[in-house]
JSON list of C-alpha atoms in Angstrom, two decimals:
[
{"chain": "S", "resi": 18, "resn": "UNK", "atom": "CA", "xyz": [108.92, 91.62, 116.61]},
{"chain": "S", "resi": 19, "resn": "UNK", "atom": "CA", "xyz": [110.73, 90.69, 113.39]},
{"chain": "S", "resi": 20, "resn": "UNK", "atom": "CA", "xyz": [109.25, 93.27, 111.06]},
{"chain": "S", "resi": 21, "resn": "UNK", "atom": "CA", "xyz": [109.89, 95.56, 108.14]},
{"chain": "S", "resi": 22, "resn": "UNK", "atom": "CA", "xyz": [109.11, 99.25, 108.55]},
{"chain": "S", "resi": 23, "resn": "UNK", "atom": "CA", "xyz": [108.55, 101.67, 105.69]},
{"chain": "S", "resi": 24, "resn": "UNK", "atom": "CA", "xyz": [108.29, 105.43, 106.04]},
{"chain": "S", "resi": 25, "resn": "UNK", "atom": "CA", "xyz": [106.54, 107.04, 103.08]},
{"chain": "S", "resi": 26, "resn": "UNK", "atom": "CA", "xyz": [106.12, 110.70, 102.19]},
{"chain": "S", "resi": 27, "resn": "UNK", "atom": "CA", "xyz": [102.79, 112.41, 101.56]},
{"chain": "S", "resi": 28, "resn": "UNK", "atom": "CA", "xyz": [102.79, 111.02, 98.01]},
{"chain": "S", "resi": 29, "resn": "UNK", "atom": "CA", "xyz": [103.32, 107.41, 99.14]},
{"chain": "S", "resi": 30, "resn": "UNK", "atom": "CA", "xyz": [106.95, 107.24, 98.00]},
{"chain": "S", "resi": 31, "resn": "UNK", "atom": "CA", "xyz": [109.13, 105.15, 100.29]},
{"chain": "S", "resi": 32, "resn": "UNK", "atom": "CA", "xyz": [111.77, 107.31, 101.96]},
{"chain": "S", "resi": 33, "resn": "UNK", "atom": "CA", "xyz": [113.13, 104.76, 104.45]},
{"chain": "S", "resi": 34, "resn": "UNK", "atom": "CA", "xyz": [112.90, 100.98, 104.66]},
{"chain": "S", "resi": 35, "resn": "UNK", "atom": "CA", "xyz": [114.23, 98.94, 107.56]},
{"chain": "S", "resi": 36, "resn": "UNK", "atom": "CA", "xyz": [113.85, 95.16, 107.76]},
{"chain": "S", "resi": 37, "resn": "UNK", "atom": "CA", "xyz": [114.81, 92.81, 110.54]},
{"chain": "S", "resi": 38, "resn": "UNK", "atom": "CA", "xyz": [117.02, 90.13, 109.09]},
{"chain": "S", "resi": 39, "resn": "UNK", "atom": "CA", "xyz": [114.56, 87.45, 110.19]},
{"chain": "S", "resi": 40, "resn": "UNK", "atom": "CA", "xyz": [111.43, 89.20, 108.89]},
{"chain": "S", "resi": 41, "resn": "UNK", "atom": "CA", "xyz": [109.64, 87.38, 106.08]},
{"chain": "S", "resi": 42, "resn": "UNK", "atom": "CA", "xyz": [110.52, 88.17, 102.48]},
{"chain": "S", "resi": 43, "resn": "UNK", "atom": "CA", "xyz": [107.05, 89.67, 101.89]},
{"chain": "S", "resi": 44, "resn": "UNK", "atom": "CA", "xyz": [107.34, 92.23, 104.68]},
{"chain": "S", "resi": 45, "resn": "UNK", "atom": "CA", "xyz": [109.14, 95.10, 102.88]},
{"chain": "S", "resi": 46, "resn": "UNK", "atom": "CA", "xyz": [106.60, 95.27, 100.05]},
{"chain": "S", "resi": 47, "resn": "UNK", "atom": "CA", "xyz": [103.69, 94.86, 102.46]},
{"chain": "S", "resi": 48, "resn": "UNK", "atom": "CA", "xyz": [104.97, 97.58, 104.80]},
{"chain": "S", "resi": 49, "resn": "UNK", "atom": "CA", "xyz": [105.44, 99.99, 101.88]},
{"chain": "S", "resi": 50, "resn": "UNK", "atom": "CA", "xyz": [101.96, 99.11, 100.61]},
{"chain": "S", "resi": 51, "resn": "UNK", "atom": "CA", "xyz": [100.42, 99.83, 103.99]},
{"chain": "S", "resi": 52, "resn": "UNK", "atom": "CA", "xyz": [102.12, 103.23, 104.13]},
{"chain": "S", "resi": 53, "resn": "UNK", "atom": "CA", "xyz": [101.04, 104.03, 100.56]},
{"chain": "S", "resi": 54, "resn": "UNK", "atom": "CA", "xyz": [97.46, 103.02, 101.35]},
{"chain": "S", "resi": 55, "resn": "UNK", "atom": "CA", "xyz": [97.32, 105.17, 104.50]},
{"chain": "S", "resi": 56, "resn": "UNK", "atom": "CA", "xyz": [98.44, 108.34, 102.70]},
{"chain": "S", "resi": 57, "resn": "UNK", "atom": "CA", "xyz": [96.45, 107.63, 99.55]},
{"chain": "S", "resi": 58, "resn": "UNK", "atom": "CA", "xyz": [93.18, 107.43, 101.45]},
{"chain": "S", "resi": 59, "resn": "UNK", "atom": "CA", "xyz": [94.23, 109.74, 104.31]},
{"chain": "S", "resi": 60, "resn": "UNK", "atom": "CA", "xyz": [93.09, 106.99, 106.68]},
{"chain": "S", "resi": 61, "resn": "UNK", "atom": "CA", "xyz": [94.91, 104.49, 108.87]},
{"chain": "S", "resi": 62, "resn": "UNK", "atom": "CA", "xyz": [94.67, 101.08, 107.25]},
{"chain": "S", "resi": 63, "resn": "UNK", "atom": "CA", "xyz": [92.92, 99.49, 110.23]},
{"chain": "S", "resi": 64, "resn": "UNK", "atom": "CA", "xyz": [90.07, 101.95, 109.70]},
{"chain": "S", "resi": 65, "resn": "UNK", "atom": "CA", "xyz": [89.72, 100.77, 106.09]},
{"chain": "S", "resi": 66, "resn": "UNK", "atom": "CA", "xyz": [89.18, 97.11, 106.96]},
{"chain": "S", "resi": 67, "resn": "UNK", "atom": "CA", "xyz": [85.53, 97.30, 107.99]},
{"chain": "S", "resi": 68, "resn": "UNK", "atom": "CA", "xyz": [84.39, 99.75, 105.34]},
{"chain": "S", "resi": 69, "resn": "UNK", "atom": "CA", "xyz": [85.93, 97.71, 102.52]},
{"chain": "S", "resi": 70, "resn": "UNK", "atom": "CA", "xyz": [84.55, 94.28, 103.39]},
{"chain": "S", "resi": 71, "resn": "UNK", "atom": "CA", "xyz": [82.57, 92.46, 100.70]},
{"chain": "S", "resi": 72, "resn": "UNK", "atom": "CA", "xyz": [79.12, 94.00, 100.33]},
{"chain": "S", "resi": 73, "resn": "UNK", "atom": "CA", "xyz": [80.16, 97.37, 101.77]},
{"chain": "S", "resi": 74, "resn": "UNK", "atom": "CA", "xyz": [80.07, 100.51, 99.58]},
{"chain": "S", "resi": 75, "resn": "UNK", "atom": "CA", "xyz": [83.88, 100.82, 99.64]},
{"chain": "S", "resi": 76, "resn": "UNK", "atom": "CA", "xyz": [84.57, 97.14, 98.89]},
{"chain": "S", "resi": 77, "resn": "UNK", "atom": "CA", "xyz": [86.29, 98.12, 95.64]},
{"chain": "S", "resi": 78, "resn": "UNK", "atom": "CA", "xyz": [89.23, 99.58, 97.59]},
{"chain": "S", "resi": 79, "resn": "UNK", "atom": "CA", "xyz": [90.56, 96.05, 98.03]},
{"chain": "S", "resi": 80, "resn": "UNK", "atom": "CA", "xyz": [90.80, 95.65, 94.25]},
{"chain": "S", "resi": 81, "resn": "UNK", "atom": "CA", "xyz": [92.92, 98.73, 93.63]},
{"chain": "S", "resi": 82, "resn": "UNK", "atom": "CA", "xyz": [96.50, 97.96, 92.56]},
{"chain": "S", "resi": 83, "resn": "UNK", "atom": "CA", "xyz": [98.89, 98.55, 95.43]},
{"chain": "S", "resi": 84, "resn": "UNK", "atom": "CA", "xyz": [96.26, 98.92, 98.16]},
{"chain": "S", "resi": 85, "resn": "UNK", "atom": "CA", "xyz": [97.00, 96.88, 101.29]},
{"chain": "S", "resi": 86, "resn": "UNK", "atom": "CA", "xyz": [93.97, 96.80, 103.53]},
{"chain": "S", "resi": 87, "resn": "UNK", "atom": "CA", "xyz": [95.52, 95.28, 106.66]},
{"chain": "S", "resi": 88, "resn": "UNK", "atom": "CA", "xyz": [96.39, 96.84, 110.01]},
{"chain": "S", "resi": 89, "resn": "UNK", "atom": "CA", "xyz": [99.79, 98.47, 110.26]},
{"chain": "S", "resi": 90, "resn": "UNK", "atom": "CA", "xyz": [99.57, 101.58, 108.04]},
{"chain": "S", "resi": 91, "resn": "UNK", "atom": "CA", "xyz": [99.42, 104.73, 110.18]},
{"chain": "S", "resi": 92, "resn": "UNK", "atom": "CA", "xyz": [99.36, 108.32, 108.94]},
{"chain": "S", "resi": 93, "resn": "UNK", "atom": "CA", "xyz": [101.94, 110.80, 110.19]},
{"chain": "S", "resi": 94, "resn": "UNK", "atom": "CA", "xyz": [100.50, 114.24, 110.87]},
{"chain": "S", "resi": 95, "resn": "UNK", "atom": "CA", "xyz": [102.09, 117.60, 111.58]},
{"chain": "S", "resi": 96, "resn": "UNK", "atom": "CA", "xyz": [100.01, 120.71, 112.27]},
{"chain": "S", "resi": 97, "resn": "UNK", "atom": "CA", "xyz": [96.87, 118.76, 111.36]},
{"chain": "S", "resi": 98, "resn": "UNK", "atom": "CA", "xyz": [98.15, 117.82, 107.90]},
{"chain": "S", "resi": 99, "resn": "UNK", "atom": "CA", "xyz": [99.13, 114.34, 106.67]},
{"chain": "S", "resi": 100, "resn": "UNK", "atom": "CA", "xyz": [102.84, 114.51, 105.88]},
{"chain": "S", "resi": 101, "resn": "UNK", "atom": "CA", "xyz": [103.44, 110.80, 105.38]},
{"chain": "S", "resi": 102, "resn": "UNK", "atom": "CA", "xyz": [102.81, 107.41, 106.90]},
{"chain": "S", "resi": 103, "resn": "UNK", "atom": "CA", "xyz": [104.53, 104.49, 108.58]},
{"chain": "S", "resi": 104, "resn": "UNK", "atom": "CA", "xyz": [103.82, 100.95, 107.41]},
{"chain": "S", "resi": 105, "resn": "UNK", "atom": "CA", "xyz": [104.78, 97.95, 109.50]},
{"chain": "S", "resi": 106, "resn": "UNK", "atom": "CA", "xyz": [104.57, 94.30, 108.46]},
{"chain": "S", "resi": 107, "resn": "UNK", "atom": "CA", "xyz": [105.61, 91.10, 110.17]},
{"chain": "S", "resi": 108, "resn": "UNK", "atom": "CA", "xyz": [104.30, 91.36, 113.73]},
{"chain": "S", "resi": 109, "resn": "UNK", "atom": "CA", "xyz": [101.78, 88.71, 114.78]},
{"chain": "S", "resi": 110, "resn": "UNK", "atom": "CA", "xyz": [98.67, 90.53, 113.53]},
{"chain": "S", "resi": 111, "resn": "UNK", "atom": "CA", "xyz": [97.58, 93.92, 112.34]},
{"chain": "S", "resi": 112, "resn": "UNK", "atom": "CA", "xyz": [97.02, 95.18, 115.88]},
{"chain": "S", "resi": 113, "resn": "UNK", "atom": "CA", "xyz": [100.67, 94.55, 116.72]},
{"chain": "S", "resi": 114, "resn": "UNK", "atom": "CA", "xyz": [101.79, 96.14, 113.44]},
{"chain": "S", "resi": 115, "resn": "UNK", "atom": "CA", "xyz": [99.66, 99.19, 114.35]},
{"chain": "S", "resi": 116, "resn": "UNK", "atom": "CA", "xyz": [101.19, 99.37, 117.82]},
{"chain": "S", "resi": 117, "resn": "UNK", "atom": "CA", "xyz": [104.71, 99.32, 116.35]},
{"chain": "S", "resi": 118, "resn": "UNK", "atom": "CA", "xyz": [103.88, 102.08, 113.84]},
{"chain": "S", "resi": 119, "resn": "UNK", "atom": "CA", "xyz": [102.23, 104.26, 116.50]},
{"chain": "S", "resi": 120, "resn": "UNK", "atom": "CA", "xyz": [105.17, 103.80, 118.88]},
{"chain": "S", "resi": 121, "resn": "UNK", "atom": "CA", "xyz": [107.59, 104.88, 116.16]},
{"chain": "S", "resi": 122, "resn": "UNK", "atom": "CA", "xyz": [105.55, 107.97, 115.36]},
{"chain": "S", "resi": 123, "resn": "UNK", "atom": "CA", "xyz": [105.20, 108.84, 119.06]},
{"chain": "S", "resi": 124, "resn": "UNK", "atom": "CA", "xyz": [108.99, 108.68, 119.40]},
{"chain": "S", "resi": 125, "resn": "UNK", "atom": "CA", "xyz": [109.44, 111.52, 116.91]},
{"chain": "S", "resi": 126, "resn": "UNK", "atom": "CA", "xyz": [106.17, 113.44, 117.33]},
{"chain": "S", "resi": 127, "resn": "UNK", "atom": "CA", "xyz": [107.89, 116.31, 119.16]},
{"chain": "S", "resi": 128, "resn": "UNK", "atom": "CA", "xyz": [110.05, 116.88, 116.08]},
{"chain": "S", "resi": 129, "resn": "UNK", "atom": "CA", "xyz": [106.95, 116.92, 113.87]},
{"chain": "S", "resi": 130, "resn": "UNK", "atom": "CA", "xyz": [105.06, 119.45, 115.98]},
{"chain": "S", "resi": 131, "resn": "UNK", "atom": "CA", "xyz": [106.70, 122.64, 114.75]}
]
């Protein structure tokens, strides 16, 4: 997929950004926003979609500045603690963005489990 990938630390600050040269111009900011959202709420962004729909108690999450409630923001954990997140934007749908983020995390999980 032609995506942008952002790795954020536990405070939501972007540490690494990689963008395919053919990824859309919106993808870096969206990827960083997904990562920020995942660490801010300590929840993968896909899990926030349903609980923040209009009429739901957490609907206000969608109005917070910087929150990106779309699939593709996945927390990175080490020893049961959130240490950051990966945000992916540009794949055809949030499920594909999620799959890319999870694959990236799985590739380095052994280095995180210390």
